[in-house]
Coordinates of C-alpha atoms in Angstrom, one line a residue:
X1 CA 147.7 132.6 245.1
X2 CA 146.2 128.9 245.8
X3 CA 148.6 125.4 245.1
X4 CA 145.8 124.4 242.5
X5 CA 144.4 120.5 242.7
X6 CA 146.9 120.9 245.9
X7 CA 144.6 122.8 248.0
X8 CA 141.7 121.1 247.3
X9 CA 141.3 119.1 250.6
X10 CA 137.9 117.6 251.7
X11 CA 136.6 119.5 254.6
X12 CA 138.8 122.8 253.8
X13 CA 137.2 125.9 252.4
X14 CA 139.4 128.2 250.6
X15 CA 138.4 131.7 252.3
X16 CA 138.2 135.1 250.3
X17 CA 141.0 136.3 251.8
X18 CA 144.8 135.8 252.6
X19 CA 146.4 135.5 255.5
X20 CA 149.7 138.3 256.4
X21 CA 152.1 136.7 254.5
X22 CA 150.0 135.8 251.2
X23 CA 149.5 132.5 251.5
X24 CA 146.0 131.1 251.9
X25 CA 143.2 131.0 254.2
X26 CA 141.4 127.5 254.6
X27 CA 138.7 127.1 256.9
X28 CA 138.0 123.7 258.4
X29 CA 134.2 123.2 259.4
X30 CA 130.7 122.1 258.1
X31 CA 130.0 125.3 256.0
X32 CA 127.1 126.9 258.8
X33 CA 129.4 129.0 261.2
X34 CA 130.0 132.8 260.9
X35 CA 133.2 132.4 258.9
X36 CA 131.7 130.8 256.5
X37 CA 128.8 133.5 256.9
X38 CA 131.3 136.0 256.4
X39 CA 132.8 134.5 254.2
X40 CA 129.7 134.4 251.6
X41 CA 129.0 137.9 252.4
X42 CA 132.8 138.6 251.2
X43 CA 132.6 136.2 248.1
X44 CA 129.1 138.3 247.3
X45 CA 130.7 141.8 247.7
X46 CA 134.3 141.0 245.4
X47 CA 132.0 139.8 243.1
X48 CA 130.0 143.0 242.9
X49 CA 132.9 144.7 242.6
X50 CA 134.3 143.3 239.8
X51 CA 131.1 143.7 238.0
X52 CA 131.3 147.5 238.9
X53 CA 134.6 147.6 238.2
X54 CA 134.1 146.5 234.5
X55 CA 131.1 148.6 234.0
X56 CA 133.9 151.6 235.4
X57 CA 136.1 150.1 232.6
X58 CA 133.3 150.2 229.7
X59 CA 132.7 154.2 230.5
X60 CA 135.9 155.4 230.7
X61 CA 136.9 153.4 227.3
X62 CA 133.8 155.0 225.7
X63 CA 135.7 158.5 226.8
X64 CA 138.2 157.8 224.6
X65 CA 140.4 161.0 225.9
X66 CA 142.0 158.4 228.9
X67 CA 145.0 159.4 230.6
X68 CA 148.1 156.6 231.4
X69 CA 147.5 157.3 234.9
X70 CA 144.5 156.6 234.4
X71 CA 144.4 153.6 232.4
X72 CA 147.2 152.3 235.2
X73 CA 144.7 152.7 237.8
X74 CA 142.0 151.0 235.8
X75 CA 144.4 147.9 235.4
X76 CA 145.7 147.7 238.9
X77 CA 141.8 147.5 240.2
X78 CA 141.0 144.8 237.4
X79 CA 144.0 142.8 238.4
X80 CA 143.0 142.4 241.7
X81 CA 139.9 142.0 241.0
X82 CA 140.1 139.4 238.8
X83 CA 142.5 137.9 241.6
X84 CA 139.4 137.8 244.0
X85 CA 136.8 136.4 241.7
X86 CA 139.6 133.4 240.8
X87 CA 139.9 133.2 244.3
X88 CA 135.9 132.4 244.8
X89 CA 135.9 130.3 241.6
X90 CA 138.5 128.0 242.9
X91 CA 136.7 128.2 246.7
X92 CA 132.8 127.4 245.3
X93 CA 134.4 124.9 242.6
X94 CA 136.4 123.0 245.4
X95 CA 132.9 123.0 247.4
X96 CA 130.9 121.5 244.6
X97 CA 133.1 118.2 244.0
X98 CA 132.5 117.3 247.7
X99 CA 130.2 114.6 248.6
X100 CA 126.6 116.2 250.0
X101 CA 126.7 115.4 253.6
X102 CA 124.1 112.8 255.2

């Protein structure tokens, strides 16, 4: 995932996403351009999915007849969800600590 206090750089925004090989996407830039557009947009639909997702979770638990297969699947999808929404915590956290600009 992220380096921690590491990646943390004034001026950087961690992105949503990361790049071919795993590591990271920064973005360097005043917060107003279309990746950081798209980037919000991104932020706003892993979030929604992870609050689907756990609604998803609630049902099928209330089932009680759940397969392993199933329950596999179900922890797979809330592991990488839960990887996003980290992802954006540590991105919109790192934002906040920054000085407003002039």
């Amino acid at each position: 995932m992220t380096g921690g206090a590491r990646d943390h750089v004034a001026g950087r925004r961690l992105l949503p996403w990361a790049g071919t090989d795993g590591r990271p996407c920064y973005l360097v830039g005043d917060g107003t351009g279309y990746v950081s557009r798209l980037a919000d947009e991104i932020e706003d639909v892993q979030i929604d999915m992870a609050d689907r997702l756990l609604g998803h979770a609630a049902e099928l638990f209330a089932e009680r007849r759940v397969t392993g297969a199933e329950l596999h699947y179900l922890a797979r999808r809330l592991s990488e969800s839960l990887r996003d929404v980290i992802r954006v915590a540590e991105s919109r956290g790192a934002r906040l600590t920054r000085p407003p600009r002039p």
